[in-house]
Short mmCIF file of C-alpha atoms in Angstrom, two decimals:
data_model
loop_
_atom_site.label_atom_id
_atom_site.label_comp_id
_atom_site.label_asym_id
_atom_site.label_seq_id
_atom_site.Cartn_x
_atom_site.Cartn_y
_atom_site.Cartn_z
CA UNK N 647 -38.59 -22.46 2.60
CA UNK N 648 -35.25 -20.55 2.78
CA UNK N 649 -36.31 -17.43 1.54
CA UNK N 650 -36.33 -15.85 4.97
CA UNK N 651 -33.00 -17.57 6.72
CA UNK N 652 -30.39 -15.14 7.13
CA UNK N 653 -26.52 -16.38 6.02
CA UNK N 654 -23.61 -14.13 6.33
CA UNK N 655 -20.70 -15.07 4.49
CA UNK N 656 -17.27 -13.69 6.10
CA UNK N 657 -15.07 -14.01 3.12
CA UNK N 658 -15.23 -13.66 -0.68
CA UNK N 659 -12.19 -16.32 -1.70
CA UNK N 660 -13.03 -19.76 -3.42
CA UNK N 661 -14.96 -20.79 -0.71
CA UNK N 662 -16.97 -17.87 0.13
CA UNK N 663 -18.25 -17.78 -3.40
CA UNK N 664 -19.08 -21.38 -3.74
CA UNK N 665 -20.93 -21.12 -0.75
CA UNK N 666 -22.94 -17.88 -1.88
CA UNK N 667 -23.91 -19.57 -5.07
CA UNK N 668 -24.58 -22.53 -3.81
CA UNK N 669 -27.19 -21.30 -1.44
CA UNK N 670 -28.67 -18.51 -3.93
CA UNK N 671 -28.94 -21.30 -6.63
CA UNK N 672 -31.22 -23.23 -4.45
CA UNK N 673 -33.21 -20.30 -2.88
CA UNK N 674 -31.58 -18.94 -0.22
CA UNK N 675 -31.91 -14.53 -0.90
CA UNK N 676 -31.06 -13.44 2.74
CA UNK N 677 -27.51 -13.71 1.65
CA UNK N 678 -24.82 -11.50 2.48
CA UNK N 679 -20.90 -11.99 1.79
CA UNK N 680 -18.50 -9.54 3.89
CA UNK N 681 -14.62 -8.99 2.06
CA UNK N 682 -12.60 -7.36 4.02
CA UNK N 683 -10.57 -6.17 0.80
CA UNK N 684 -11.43 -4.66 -2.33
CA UNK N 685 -12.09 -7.71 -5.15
CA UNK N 686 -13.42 -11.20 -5.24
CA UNK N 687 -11.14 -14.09 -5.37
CA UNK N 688 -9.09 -14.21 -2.20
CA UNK N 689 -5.73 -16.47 -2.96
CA UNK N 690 -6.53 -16.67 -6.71
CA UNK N 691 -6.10 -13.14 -7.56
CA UNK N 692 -5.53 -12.52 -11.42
CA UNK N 693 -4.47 -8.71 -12.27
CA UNK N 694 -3.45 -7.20 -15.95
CA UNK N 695 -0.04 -7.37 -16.35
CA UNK N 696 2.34 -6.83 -19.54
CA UNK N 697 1.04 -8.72 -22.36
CA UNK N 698 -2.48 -10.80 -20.60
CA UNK N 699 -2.81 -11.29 -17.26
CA UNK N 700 -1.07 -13.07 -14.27
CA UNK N 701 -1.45 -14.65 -11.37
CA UNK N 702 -0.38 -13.46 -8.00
CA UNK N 703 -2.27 -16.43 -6.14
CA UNK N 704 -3.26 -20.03 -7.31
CA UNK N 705 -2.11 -20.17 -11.79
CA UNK N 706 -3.45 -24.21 -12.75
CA UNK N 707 -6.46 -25.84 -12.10
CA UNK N 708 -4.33 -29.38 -10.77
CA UNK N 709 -5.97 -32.78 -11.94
CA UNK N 710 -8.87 -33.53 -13.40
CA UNK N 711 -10.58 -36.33 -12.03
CA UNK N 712 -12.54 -35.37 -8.88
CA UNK N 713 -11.45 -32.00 -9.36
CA UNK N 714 -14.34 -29.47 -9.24
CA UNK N 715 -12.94 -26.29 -11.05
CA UNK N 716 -12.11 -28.99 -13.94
CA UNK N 717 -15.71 -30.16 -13.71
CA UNK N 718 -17.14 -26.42 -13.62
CA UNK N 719 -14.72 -25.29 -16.27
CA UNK N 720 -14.62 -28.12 -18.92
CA UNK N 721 -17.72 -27.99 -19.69
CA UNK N 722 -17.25 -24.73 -21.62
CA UNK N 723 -14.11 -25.99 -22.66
CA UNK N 724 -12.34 -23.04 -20.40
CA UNK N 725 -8.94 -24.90 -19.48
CA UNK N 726 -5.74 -26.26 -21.78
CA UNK N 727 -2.82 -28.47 -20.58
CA UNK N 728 0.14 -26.67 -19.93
CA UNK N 729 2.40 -29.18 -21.59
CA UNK N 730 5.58 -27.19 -21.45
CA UNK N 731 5.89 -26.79 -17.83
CA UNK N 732 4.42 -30.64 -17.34
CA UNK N 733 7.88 -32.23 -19.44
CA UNK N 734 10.85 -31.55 -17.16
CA UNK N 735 13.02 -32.32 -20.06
CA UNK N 736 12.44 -28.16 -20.81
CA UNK N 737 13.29 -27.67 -17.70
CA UNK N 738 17.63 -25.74 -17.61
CA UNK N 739 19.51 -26.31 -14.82
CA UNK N 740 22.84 -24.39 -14.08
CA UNK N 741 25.41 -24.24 -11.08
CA UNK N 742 26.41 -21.18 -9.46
CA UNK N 743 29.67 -21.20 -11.38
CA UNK N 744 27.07 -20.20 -14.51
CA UNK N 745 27.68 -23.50 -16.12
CA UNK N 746 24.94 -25.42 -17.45
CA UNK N 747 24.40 -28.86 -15.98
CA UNK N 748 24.35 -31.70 -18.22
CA UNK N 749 20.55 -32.42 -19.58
CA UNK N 750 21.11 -36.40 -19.20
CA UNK N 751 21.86 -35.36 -15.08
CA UNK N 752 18.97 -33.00 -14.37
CA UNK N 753 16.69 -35.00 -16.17
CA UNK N 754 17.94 -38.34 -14.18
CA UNK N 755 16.80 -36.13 -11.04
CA UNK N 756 13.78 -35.25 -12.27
CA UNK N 757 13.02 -39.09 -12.67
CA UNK N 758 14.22 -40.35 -9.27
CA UNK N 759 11.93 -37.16 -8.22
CA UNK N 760 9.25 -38.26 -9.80
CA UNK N 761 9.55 -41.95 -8.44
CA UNK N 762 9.67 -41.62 -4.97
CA UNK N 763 6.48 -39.31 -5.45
CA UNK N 764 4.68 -42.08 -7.65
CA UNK N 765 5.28 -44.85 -4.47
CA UNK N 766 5.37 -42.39 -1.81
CA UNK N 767 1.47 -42.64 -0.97
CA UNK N 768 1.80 -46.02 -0.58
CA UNK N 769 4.82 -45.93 1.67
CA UNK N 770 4.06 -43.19 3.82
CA UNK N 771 1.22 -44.09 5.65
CA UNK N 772 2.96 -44.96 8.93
CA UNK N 773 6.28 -42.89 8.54
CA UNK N 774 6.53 -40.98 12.03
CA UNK N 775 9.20 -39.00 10.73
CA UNK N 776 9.17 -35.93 8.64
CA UNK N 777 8.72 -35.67 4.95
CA UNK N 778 11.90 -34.30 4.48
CA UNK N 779 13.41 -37.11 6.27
CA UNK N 780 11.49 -39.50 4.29
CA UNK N 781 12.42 -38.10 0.76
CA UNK N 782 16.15 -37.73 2.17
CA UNK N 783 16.13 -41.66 3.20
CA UNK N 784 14.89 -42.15 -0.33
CA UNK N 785 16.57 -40.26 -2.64
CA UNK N 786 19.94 -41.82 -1.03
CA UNK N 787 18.67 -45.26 -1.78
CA UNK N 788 17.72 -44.31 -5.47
CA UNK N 789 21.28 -42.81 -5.77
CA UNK N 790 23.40 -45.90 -4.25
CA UNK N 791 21.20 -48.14 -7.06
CA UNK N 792 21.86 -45.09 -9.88
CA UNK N 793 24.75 -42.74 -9.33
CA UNK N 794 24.18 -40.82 -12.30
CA UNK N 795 26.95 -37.74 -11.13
CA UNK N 796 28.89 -37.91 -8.37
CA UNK N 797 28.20 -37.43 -4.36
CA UNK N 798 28.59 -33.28 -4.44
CA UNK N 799 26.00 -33.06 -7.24
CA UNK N 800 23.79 -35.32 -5.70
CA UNK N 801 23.80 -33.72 -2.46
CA UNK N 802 23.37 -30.38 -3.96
CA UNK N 803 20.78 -31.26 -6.18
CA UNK N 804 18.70 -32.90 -3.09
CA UNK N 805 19.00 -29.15 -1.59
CA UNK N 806 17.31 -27.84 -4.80
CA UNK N 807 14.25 -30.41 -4.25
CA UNK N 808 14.25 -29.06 -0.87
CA UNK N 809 13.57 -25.71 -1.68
CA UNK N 810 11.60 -26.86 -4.49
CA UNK N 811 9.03 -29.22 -1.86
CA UNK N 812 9.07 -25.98 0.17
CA UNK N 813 7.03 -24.10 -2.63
CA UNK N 814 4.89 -26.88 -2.91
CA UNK N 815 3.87 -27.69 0.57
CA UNK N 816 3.72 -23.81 1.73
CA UNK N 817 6.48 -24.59 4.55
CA UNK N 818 9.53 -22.89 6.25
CA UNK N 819 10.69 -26.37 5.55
CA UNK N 820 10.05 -29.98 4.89
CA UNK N 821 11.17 -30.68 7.87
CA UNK N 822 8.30 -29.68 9.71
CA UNK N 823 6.12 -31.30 7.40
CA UNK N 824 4.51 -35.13 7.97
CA UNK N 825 5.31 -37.39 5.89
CA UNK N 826 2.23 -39.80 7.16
CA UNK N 827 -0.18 -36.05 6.82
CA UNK N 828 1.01 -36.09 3.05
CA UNK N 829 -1.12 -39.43 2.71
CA UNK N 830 -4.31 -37.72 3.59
CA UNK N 831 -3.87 -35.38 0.30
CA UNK N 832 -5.39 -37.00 -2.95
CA UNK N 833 -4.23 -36.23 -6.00
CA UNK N 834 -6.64 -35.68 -8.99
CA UNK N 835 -5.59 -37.82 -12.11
CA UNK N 836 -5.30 -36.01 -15.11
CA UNK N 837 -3.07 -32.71 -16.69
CA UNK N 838 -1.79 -31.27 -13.02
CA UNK N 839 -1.08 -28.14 -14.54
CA UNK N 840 -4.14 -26.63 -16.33
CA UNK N 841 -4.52 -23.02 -17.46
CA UNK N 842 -7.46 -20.92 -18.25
CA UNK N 843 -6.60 -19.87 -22.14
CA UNK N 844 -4.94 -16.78 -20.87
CA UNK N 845 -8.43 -15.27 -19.17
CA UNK N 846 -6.91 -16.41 -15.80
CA UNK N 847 -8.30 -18.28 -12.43
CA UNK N 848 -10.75 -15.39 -12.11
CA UNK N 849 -13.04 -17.07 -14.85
CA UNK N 850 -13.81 -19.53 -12.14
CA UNK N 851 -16.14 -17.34 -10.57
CA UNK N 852 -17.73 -16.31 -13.84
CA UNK N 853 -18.28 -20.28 -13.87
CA UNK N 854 -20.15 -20.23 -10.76
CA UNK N 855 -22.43 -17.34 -11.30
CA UNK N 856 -23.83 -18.98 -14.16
CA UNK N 857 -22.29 -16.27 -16.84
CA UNK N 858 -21.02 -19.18 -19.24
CA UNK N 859 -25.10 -21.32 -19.00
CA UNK N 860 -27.08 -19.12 -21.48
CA UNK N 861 -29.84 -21.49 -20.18
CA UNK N 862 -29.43 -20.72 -16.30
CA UNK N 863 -30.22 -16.74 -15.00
CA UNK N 864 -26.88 -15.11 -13.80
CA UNK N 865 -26.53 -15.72 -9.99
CA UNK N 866 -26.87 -11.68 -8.18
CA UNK N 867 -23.61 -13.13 -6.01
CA UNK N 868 -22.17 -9.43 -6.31
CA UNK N 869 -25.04 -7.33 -5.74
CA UNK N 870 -24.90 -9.81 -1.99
CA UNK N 871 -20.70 -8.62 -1.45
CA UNK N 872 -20.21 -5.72 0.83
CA UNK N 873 -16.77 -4.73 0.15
CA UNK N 874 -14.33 -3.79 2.84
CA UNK N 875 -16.57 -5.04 5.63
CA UNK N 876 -13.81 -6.42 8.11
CA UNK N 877 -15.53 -8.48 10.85
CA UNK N 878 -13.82 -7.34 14.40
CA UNK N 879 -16.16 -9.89 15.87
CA UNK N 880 -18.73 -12.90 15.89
CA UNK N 881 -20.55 -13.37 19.32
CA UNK N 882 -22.56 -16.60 19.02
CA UNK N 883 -23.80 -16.77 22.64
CA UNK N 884 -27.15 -16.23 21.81
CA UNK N 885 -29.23 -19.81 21.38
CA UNK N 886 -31.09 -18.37 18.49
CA UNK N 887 -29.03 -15.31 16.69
CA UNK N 888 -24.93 -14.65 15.92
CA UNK N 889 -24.16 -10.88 16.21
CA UNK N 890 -21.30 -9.69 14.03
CA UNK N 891 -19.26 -6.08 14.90
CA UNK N 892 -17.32 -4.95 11.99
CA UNK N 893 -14.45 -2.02 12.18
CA UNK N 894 -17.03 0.66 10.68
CA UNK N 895 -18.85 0.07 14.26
CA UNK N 896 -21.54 -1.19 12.70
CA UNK N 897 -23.41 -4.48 14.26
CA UNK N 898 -25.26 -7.53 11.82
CA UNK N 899 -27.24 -10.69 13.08
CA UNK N 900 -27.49 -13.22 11.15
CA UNK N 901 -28.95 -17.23 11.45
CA UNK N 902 -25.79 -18.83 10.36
CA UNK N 903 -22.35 -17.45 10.14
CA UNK N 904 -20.01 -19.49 7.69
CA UNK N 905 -16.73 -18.34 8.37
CA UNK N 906 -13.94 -19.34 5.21
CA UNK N 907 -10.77 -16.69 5.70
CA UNK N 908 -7.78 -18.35 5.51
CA UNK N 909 -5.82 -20.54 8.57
CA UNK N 910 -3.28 -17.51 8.50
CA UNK N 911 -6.22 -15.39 10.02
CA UNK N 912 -7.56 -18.07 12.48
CA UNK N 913 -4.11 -18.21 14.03
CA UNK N 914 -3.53 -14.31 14.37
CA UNK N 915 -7.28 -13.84 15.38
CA UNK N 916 -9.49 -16.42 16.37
CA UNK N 917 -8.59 -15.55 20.45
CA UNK N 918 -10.27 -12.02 19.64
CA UNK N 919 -12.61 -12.67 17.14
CA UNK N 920 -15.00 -14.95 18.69
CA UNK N 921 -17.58 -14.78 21.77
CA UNK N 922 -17.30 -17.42 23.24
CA UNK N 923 -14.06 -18.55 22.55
CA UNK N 924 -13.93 -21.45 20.14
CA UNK N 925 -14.06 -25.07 21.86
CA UNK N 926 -10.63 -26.70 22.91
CA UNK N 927 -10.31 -29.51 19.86
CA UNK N 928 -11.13 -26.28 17.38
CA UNK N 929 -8.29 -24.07 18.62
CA UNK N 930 -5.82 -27.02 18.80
CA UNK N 931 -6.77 -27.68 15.11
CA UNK N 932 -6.11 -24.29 14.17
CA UNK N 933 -2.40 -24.52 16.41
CA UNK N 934 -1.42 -27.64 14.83
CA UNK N 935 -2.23 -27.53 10.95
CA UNK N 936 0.74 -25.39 9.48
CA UNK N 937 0.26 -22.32 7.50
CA UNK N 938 2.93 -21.11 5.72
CA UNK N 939 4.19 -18.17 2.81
CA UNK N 940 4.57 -18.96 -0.52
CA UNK N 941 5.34 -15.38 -2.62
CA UNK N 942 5.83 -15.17 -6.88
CA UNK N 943 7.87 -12.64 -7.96
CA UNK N 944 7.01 -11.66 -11.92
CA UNK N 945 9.23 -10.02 -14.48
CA UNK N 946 8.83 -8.69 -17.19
CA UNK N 947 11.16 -8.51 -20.27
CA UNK N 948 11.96 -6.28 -23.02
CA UNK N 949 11.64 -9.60 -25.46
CA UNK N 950 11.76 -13.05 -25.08
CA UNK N 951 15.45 -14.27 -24.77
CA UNK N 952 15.05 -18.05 -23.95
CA UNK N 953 14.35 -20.64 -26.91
CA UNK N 954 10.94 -21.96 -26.91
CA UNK N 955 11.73 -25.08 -25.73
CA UNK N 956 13.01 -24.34 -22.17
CA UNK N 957 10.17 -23.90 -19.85
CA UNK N 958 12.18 -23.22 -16.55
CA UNK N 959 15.55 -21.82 -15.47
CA UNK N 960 17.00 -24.06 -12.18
CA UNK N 961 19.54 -22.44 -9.72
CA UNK N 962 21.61 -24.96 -8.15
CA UNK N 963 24.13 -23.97 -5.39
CA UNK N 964 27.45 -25.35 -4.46
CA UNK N 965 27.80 -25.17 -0.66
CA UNK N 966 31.40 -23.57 -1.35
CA UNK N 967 30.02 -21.04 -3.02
CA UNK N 968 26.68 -20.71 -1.53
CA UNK N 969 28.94 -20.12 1.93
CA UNK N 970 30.88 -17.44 0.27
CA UNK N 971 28.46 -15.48 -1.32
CA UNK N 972 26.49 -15.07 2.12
CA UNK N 973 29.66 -14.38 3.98
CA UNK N 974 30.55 -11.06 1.07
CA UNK N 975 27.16 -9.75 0.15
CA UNK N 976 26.06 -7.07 1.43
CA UNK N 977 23.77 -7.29 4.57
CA UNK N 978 20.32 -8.13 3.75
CA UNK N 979 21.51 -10.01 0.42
CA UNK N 980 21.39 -13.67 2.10
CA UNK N 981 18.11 -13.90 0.68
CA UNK N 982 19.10 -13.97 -2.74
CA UNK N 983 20.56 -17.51 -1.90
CA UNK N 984 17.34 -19.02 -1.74
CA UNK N 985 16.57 -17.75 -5.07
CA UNK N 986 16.44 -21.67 -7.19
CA UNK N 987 13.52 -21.39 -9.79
CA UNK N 988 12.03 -19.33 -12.71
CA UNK N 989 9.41 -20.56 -15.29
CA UNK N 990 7.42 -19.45 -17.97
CA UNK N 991 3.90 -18.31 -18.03
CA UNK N 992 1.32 -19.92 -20.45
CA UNK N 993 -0.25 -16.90 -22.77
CA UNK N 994 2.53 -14.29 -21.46
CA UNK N 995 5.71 -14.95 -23.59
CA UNK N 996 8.22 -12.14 -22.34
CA UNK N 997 7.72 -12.82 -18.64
CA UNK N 998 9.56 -15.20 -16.11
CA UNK N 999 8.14 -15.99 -12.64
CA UNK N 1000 10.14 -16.78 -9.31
CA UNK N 1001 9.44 -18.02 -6.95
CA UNK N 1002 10.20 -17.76 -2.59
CA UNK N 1003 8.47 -19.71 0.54
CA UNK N 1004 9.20 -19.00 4.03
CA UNK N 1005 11.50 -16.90 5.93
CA UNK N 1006 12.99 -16.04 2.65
CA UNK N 1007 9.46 -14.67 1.03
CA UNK N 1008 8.63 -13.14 4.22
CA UNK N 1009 11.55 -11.11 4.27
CA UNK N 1010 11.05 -9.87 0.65
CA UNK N 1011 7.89 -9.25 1.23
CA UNK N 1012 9.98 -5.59 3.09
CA UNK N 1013 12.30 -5.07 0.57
CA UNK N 1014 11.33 -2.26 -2.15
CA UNK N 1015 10.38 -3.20 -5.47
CA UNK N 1016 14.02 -1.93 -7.33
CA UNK N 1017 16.01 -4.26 -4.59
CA UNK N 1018 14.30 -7.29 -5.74
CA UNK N 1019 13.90 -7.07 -8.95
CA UNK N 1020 18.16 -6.08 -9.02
CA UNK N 1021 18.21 -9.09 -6.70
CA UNK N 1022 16.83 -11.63 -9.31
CA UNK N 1023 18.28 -9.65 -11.98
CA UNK N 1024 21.76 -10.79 -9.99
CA UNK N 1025 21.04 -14.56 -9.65
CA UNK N 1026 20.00 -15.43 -13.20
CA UNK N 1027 23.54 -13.58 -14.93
CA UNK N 1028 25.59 -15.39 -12.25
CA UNK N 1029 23.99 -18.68 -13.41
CA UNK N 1030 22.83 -18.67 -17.05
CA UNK N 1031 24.52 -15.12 -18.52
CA UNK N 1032 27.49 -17.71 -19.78
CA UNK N 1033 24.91 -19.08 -21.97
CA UNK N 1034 22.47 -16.19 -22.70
CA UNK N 1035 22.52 -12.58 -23.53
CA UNK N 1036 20.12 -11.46 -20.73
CA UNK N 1037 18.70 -8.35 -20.82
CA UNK N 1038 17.11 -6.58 -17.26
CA UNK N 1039 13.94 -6.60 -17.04
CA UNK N 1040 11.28 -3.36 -17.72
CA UNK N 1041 8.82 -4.21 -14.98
CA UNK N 1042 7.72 -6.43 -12.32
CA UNK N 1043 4.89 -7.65 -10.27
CA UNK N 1044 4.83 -9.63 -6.97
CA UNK N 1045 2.64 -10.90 -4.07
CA UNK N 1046 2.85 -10.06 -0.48
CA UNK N 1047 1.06 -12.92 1.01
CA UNK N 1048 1.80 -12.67 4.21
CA UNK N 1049 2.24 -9.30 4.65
CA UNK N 1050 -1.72 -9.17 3.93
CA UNK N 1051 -3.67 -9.30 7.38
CA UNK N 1052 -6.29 -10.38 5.26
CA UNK N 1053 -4.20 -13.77 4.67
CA UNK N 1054 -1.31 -14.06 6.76
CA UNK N 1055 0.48 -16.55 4.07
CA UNK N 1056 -0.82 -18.68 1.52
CA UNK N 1057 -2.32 -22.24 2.26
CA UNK N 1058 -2.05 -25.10 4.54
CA UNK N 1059 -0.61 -27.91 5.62
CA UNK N 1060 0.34 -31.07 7.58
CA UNK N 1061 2.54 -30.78 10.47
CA UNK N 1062 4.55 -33.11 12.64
CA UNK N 1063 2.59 -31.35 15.42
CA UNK N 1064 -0.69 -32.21 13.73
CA UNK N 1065 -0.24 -35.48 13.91
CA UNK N 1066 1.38 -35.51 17.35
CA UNK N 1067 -2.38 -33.89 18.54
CA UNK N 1068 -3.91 -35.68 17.01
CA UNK N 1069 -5.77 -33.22 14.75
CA UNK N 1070 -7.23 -32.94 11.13
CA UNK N 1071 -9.18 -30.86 8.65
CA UNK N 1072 -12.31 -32.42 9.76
CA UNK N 1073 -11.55 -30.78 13.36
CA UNK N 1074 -11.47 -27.03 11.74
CA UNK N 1075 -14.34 -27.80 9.70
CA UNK N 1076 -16.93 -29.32 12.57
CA UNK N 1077 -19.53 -26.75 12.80
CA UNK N 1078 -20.38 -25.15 16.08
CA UNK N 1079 -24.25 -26.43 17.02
CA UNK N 1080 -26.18 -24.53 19.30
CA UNK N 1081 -28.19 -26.17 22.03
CA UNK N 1082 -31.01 -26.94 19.77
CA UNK N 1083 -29.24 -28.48 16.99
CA UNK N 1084 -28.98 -25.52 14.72
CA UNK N 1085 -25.67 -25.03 12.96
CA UNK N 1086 -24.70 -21.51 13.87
CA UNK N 1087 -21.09 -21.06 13.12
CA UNK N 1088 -19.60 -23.17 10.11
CA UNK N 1089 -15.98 -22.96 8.51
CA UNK N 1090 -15.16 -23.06 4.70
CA UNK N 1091 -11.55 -22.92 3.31
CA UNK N 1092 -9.09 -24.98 2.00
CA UNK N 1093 -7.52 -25.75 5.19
CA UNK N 1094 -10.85 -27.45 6.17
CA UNK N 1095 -10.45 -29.82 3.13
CA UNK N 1096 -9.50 -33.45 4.56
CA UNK N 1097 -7.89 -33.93 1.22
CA UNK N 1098 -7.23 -31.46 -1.12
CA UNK N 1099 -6.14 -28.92 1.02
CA UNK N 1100 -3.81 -26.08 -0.03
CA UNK N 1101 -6.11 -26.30 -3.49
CA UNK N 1102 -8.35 -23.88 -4.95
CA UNK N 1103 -11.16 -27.06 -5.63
CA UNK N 1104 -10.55 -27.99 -2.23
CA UNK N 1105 -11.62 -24.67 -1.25
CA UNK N 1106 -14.86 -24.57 -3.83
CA UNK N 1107 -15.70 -27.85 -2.10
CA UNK N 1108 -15.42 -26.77 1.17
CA UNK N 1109 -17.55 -23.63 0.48
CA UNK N 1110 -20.45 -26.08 -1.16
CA UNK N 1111 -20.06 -28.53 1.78
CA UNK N 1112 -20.91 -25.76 4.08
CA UNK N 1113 -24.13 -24.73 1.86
CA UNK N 1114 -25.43 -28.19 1.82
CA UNK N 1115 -24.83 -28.37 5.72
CA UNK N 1116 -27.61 -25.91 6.05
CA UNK N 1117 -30.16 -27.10 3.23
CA UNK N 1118 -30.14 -29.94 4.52
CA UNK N 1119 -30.48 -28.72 7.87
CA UNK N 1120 -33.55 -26.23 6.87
CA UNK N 1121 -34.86 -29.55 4.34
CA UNK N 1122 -35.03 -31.85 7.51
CA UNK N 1123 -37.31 -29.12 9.68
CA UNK N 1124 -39.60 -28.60 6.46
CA UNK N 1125 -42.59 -30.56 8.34
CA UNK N 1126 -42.13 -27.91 11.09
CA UNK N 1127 -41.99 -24.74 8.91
#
């Protein structure tokens, strides 16, 4: 029945792949995926580094309940809790004086932190403000009922779970985030911070090609990727066929077209890219939902010099100091000011990752390799060499998100401006139907996800929601066929 439909796949991320599989495991074998790079994966990109392998994209598998990779992967007991990183209590905190912050304080923080996020989706739902407003209005309540240090600290320590939100929700800030948006995201219950036994997030798609069910054949998903294929354009005019260009000058038609690059691309190219242009509620969808950079910067050390009981190195800046520093560095150094947070890596013990989001990642993203890593280097002897012997590291690794113009950043999420237009998920996700009911253009990604956006099993969802679009589509005409 769908032996003879032709599907191209623009895309070989999380989605993509889902999709593929999907519709090879239930017949489809006029199936072609274009990448425009040089790998599978997309935003989970594991790559050998030092000791195993890292992560320059998505690292944990978050939740299990409702959670698809957990689904996929637990049942070949793939994934372990990453219970180091999950108890805060590991977690170090110094000023920038170098002096370590009293445990009892930081982990006090860490609690508040943790209840306004337990309450918050109940609370939320009709909060017109911004998140960061909302978590600001919060914390202040929490701290007139507990003052566990005094006002300074407390302020200072709200600018660290500013920066720390940042990383979380892919923003410049949390003040252009909305609060009532975050209510639409679900969380899966379970370990949020899953590894994959140091083979990395690239064993997903092992998962989904069958490689780990001796009693299922292998899926052929790679002998269907065309590497390096970038699409320059996807004219869908035609009632019956969608004609795709690609920069090699050479022309594809195909019966369905589902499209899964990330928002990052729809914003720089969907004016270009397709013929006609997209309808009016699509291309406000694609202004409104935010899109931002979220780089990791990975180092590598000679040995391990932290104790195995701290999981994460905080960096927490007086204003005072944080103005000073700015106003003498060198020009081009303001950066390192928004330098707040190392941790560990599961399965990699000499390494430390940090992480930037925003103008601040984007920025590195131009700066060479040596000024970085001397950068970093910098920030963690100013704040924990009073308590450690650090030693520099040997070698580093980072991503370059947004520098990509393959991604454009790293994932999505909820604006103010979203909600003030009114737009969701389910807008970028609405297939384009031709006159005669056919679905010819359809849209995978993460972005697309009504509620797990910004996650990888959002994005394997998406990709399989797309699939199913069309078998059910093709299993509805079978009478005709």
């Amino acid at each position: 029945m769908f032996k003879d439909v032709q599907v191209l796949i623009v895309g070989a991320g999380a989605a993509g792949i889902a999709a593929a599989c999907r519709l090879l495991e239930q017949g489809f074998q006029n199936v072609r995926v274009f990448e425009a790079g040089d790998r599978i994966g997309g935003r989970v990109h594991t790559v050998e580094f030092a000791d195993n392998v890292v992560e320059l994209g998505a690292e944990y598998v978050h939740g299990e309940r409702g959670n698809i990779s957990y689904e996929l992967a637990s049942r070949h007991n793939l994934l372990e809790g990453s219970n180091l990183l999950t108890n805060t209590e590991k977690w170090m905190f110094a000023d920038s004086q170098g002096e370590i912050i009293p445990r009892e304080q930081s982990t006090e923080l860490l609690n508040i932190y943790h209840e306004i996020y337990t309450v918050m989706p109940n609370k939320i739902t009709d909060f017109e403000g911004s998140f960061g407003e909302y978590f600001t209005q919060e914390y202040y309540k929490a701290f007139k009922e507990n003052p566990f240090t005094n006002f300074t600290r407390a302020e200072e320590f709200l600018e660290w779970i500013c920066k720390y939100e940042s990383i979380i929700e892919s923003c410049d800030s949390w003040s252009e985030v909305s609060a009532s948006g975050l209510a639409e995201y679900w969380t899966c219950e379970g370990n949020p911070l899953l590894n994959w036994k140091g083979r990395g997030y690239k064993t997903l798609f092992e998962v989904l090609m069958n490689k780990f069910t001796p009693a299922a054949s292998e899926l052929p998903l790679l002998e269907k990727v065309d590497f390096k294929k970038v699409v320059s354009s996807i004219d869908y005019s035609s009632k019956n066929r969608i004609t795709i260009r690609t920069t090699d000058n050479s022309e594809h038609n195909a019966d369905h077209v589902i499209f899964t690059p990330s928002l990052g691309v729809l914003k720089e190219q969907h004016s270009n890219l397709f013929t006609p242009p997209l309808p009016e509620l699509k291309r406000r969808a694609i202004q409104g939902l935010g899109f931002g950079t979220v780089d990791k910067i990975i180092f590598e050390f000679p040995y391990k010099w932290w104790p195995e009981d701290i999981a994460g190195f905080n960096l927490v800046w007086s204003k005072e100091d944080k103005t000073k520093f700015v106003q003498s560095s060198d020009k081009g150094n303001e950066w390192l000011a928004d330098v707040f947070h190392f941790s560990t890596i599961d399965h990699q013990p000499r390494l430390l990752s940090g992480w930037l989001t925003g103008p601040c990642a984007r920025h590195v993203e131009d700066l060479k390799d040596s000024t970085v890593l001397d950068g970093f280097y910098d920030m963690l002897q100013r704040f924990f060499s009073k308590k450690f012997d650090i030693p520099k590291p040997i070698n580093m690794i980072r991503s370059k998100w947004n520098q990509n113009k393959h991604f454009r950043g790293s994932y999505s999420f909820r604006t103010l401006e979203s909600k003030n237009l009114d737009i969701w998920a389910k807008d970028l996700a609405e297939p384009i139907i031709n006159p005669t009911g056919k679905p010819v253009l359809l849209f995978g990604g993460e972005a697309t996800h009504e509620h797990y956006y910004s996650t990888v099993h959002g994005a394997v969802e998406s990709g399989i929601r797309e699939a199913d679009r069309l078998i059910e589509y093709y299993r509805k005409r079978k009478p005709q066929l």
